[in-house]
Amino acid sequence: VLAAVDALSYRPSSIARGLATNRTLTIGLVVPDIANPFFPEIAKGAEEAARAAGYSLLLCNTTEDPEREAQILANLEEKWVDGLVLCSSRLPDAVLGQFLARHRAAILVNRPLPVAEMPPDLPVVSVQVDDALGARLAVAHLVGQGRRRIAFLAGPPASYSGRARRDGYAAGLAAAGLALDPGLSLPCAPVLAGGIEAASRLLAARPDLEAFLCFNDLVAVGALQVLASAGRQVPQDVAVIGADDISLAALVTPALTTVRVVQHEIGARAVEALLRLVHGDDTGRATVMLRPELVVRQSA
Amino acid sequence: VLAAVDALSYRPSSIARGLATNRTLTIGLVVPDIANPFFPEIAKGAEEAARAAGYSLLLCNTTEDPEREAQILANLEEKWVDGLVLCSSRLPDAVLGQFLARHRAAILVNRPLPVAEMPPDLPVVSVQVDDALGARLAVAHLVGQGRRRIAFLAGPPASYSGRARRDGYAAGLAAAGLALDPGLSLPCAPVLAGGIEAASRLLAARPDLEAFLCFNDLVAVGALQVLASAGRQVPQDVAVIGADDISLAALVTPALTTVRVVQHEIGARAVEALLRLVHGDDTGRATVMLRPELVVRQSA
DNA sequence: CTGTTAGCGCTTTCAT
DNA sequence: ATGAAAGCGCTAACAG
């Protein structure tokens, strides 16, 4: 028999097995934009953890579009994925809750659990980074250098990370006894162009600002470019701090001071937690909070 | 009936459908390293094209490990994927041919068809970039600036792109009437660290070199760093040209002159071609050759 | 403990 | 035309 198996190079069909067992050994990974340097490293960590446990990843890209995200989530139901790793969901709590309820298990990355909107026994855990803490660390660093007029390039209003970073920014200022000046904050798209646009507008409106705290490193690089073309020295005239520590951060000039987020670990921890839910080793409802770390380079 | 469908929010099971129809509407995307900035954009292009046609992507990361790649290819068989997009395969022709034969259809990205090793009717097409042309353009640009001692950071010896670029490098030198100096070439890992190591070794051995032509942009950034810490001005003392034009290339200082490869299009063209094979609209055995383009920035 | 069979949820073929 | 049934390749629950 085994000889025949070998001779015909028979492979068990995981699709038939899936139908019979109700398990596909596949998990859905949905990200807003795989081309955004924040996500590939998460995907890598997730893929490695998944493969180590015999699982495969279905990669879905929402293009930052909530409608597309909803379609994808619905599509993933039909695929019978064993679980879901959902990164930076932009869906409102109520909608998200509905979709989650139709899945067997899920991990939310960078987004708190929509507790009020979920069936009470749904196995979901949230993997987050303490973005508020990160922003506080960054503000404290700037304040420690004597900077007071600290601008905030806030990222997308719908981003939970953005909101947390905003809270940390406010808390950091408060801790230093500084007033929060609404004129120093501006939302922006989480990409280079967003940083360029927001930084130029802010710099034009408030030429006296002393630092940019940025939603992420891409935005920070945008700010760097704006400052360079405005002839402002970094960090002497204006300091810049990014967030995430994507590989780019160390390579630009001046090298970016940033709040490091361990993307690879996020991905790995997310699927590990997911598989614990899937296997029933854990019942969910938890939040894994990762600690960010300030990486001081040249820009601040 | 339709009311019930809605009330119970029934979804057809694509897994049962897959078993019945022998088609899963899923294609396998295998890349050496999704965290390498060259691949996420390919993945994005592929995902978009796939989703537009109703297909999903199974993402597989080989970690640049041929053994892992073989496992993954075998695993993908069991998953009954409708087709395969295989990027930068590091498998020997014979082995690759075996694996391909066990799939319904495949696209090879950045790798020529192992024609001698494939069943003659297998639907496979290769999507490549004319790397030799790219290297020739780069050499011509350098020569046009009067540079003669042009070093080549060649990338991994097993890389087909690397070999093509080497050929183009040699051809470019020949076209300019320059001799190929073996002491000016060095293989390297296709990442920043590889560039740093190879560039320092080459610079130490041949301090008179006038330019670095690099396997990819990451390697080129490594070379940039080595030159900066050696106190050599770029491009005045030494010019540097990268390859691929990843987003990083425009953001480093000095901005990198590079040979642009349209990654997004590679991904999109690859799955479009694949779906044509899958649907029988095309019988395969072709090579889609994309033209690279020299993007002149500051480093050369 | 091994061998048989029903059934997973669909599609497709075949009768009605 | 619409409806019943067979079967995709496996697993799990059964009987021997």
PDB file of C-alpha atoms (C1' of nucleotides) in Angstrom, chain C:
ATOM      1  C1'  DC C   1      -9.049  -3.602  16.991  1.00  0.00           C
ATOM      2  C1'  DT C   2      -9.696  -3.603  11.978  1.00  0.00           C
ATOM      3  C1'  DG C   3     -13.093  -2.951   8.088  1.00  0.00           C
ATOM      4  C1'  DT C   4     -17.200  -0.798   6.416  1.00  0.00           C
ATOM      5  C1'  DT C   5     -20.316   3.043   5.724  1.00  0.00           C
ATOM      6  C1'  DA C   6     -22.571   7.336   6.209  1.00  0.00           C
ATOM      7  C1'  DG C   7     -22.052  11.941   5.443  1.00  0.00           C
ATOM      8  C1'  DC C   8     -19.525  16.775   5.181  1.00  0.00           C
ATOM      9  C1'  DG C   9     -22.197  20.729   1.294  1.00  0.00           C
ATOM     10  C1'  DC C  10     -21.879  21.395  -2.867  1.00  0.00           C
ATOM     11  C1'  DT C  11     -22.264  20.510  -8.434  1.00  0.00           C
ATOM     12  C1'  DT C  12     -23.595  17.818 -12.086  1.00  0.00           C
ATOM     13  C1'  DT C  13     -25.789  14.369 -14.305  1.00  0.00           C
ATOM     14  C1'  DC C  14     -29.762  12.075 -15.111  1.00  0.00           C
ATOM     15  C1'  DA C  15     -34.830  11.124 -14.749  1.00  0.00           C
ATOM     16  C1'  DT C  16     -39.207  12.889 -14.461  1.00  0.00           C
TER      17       DT C  16
END
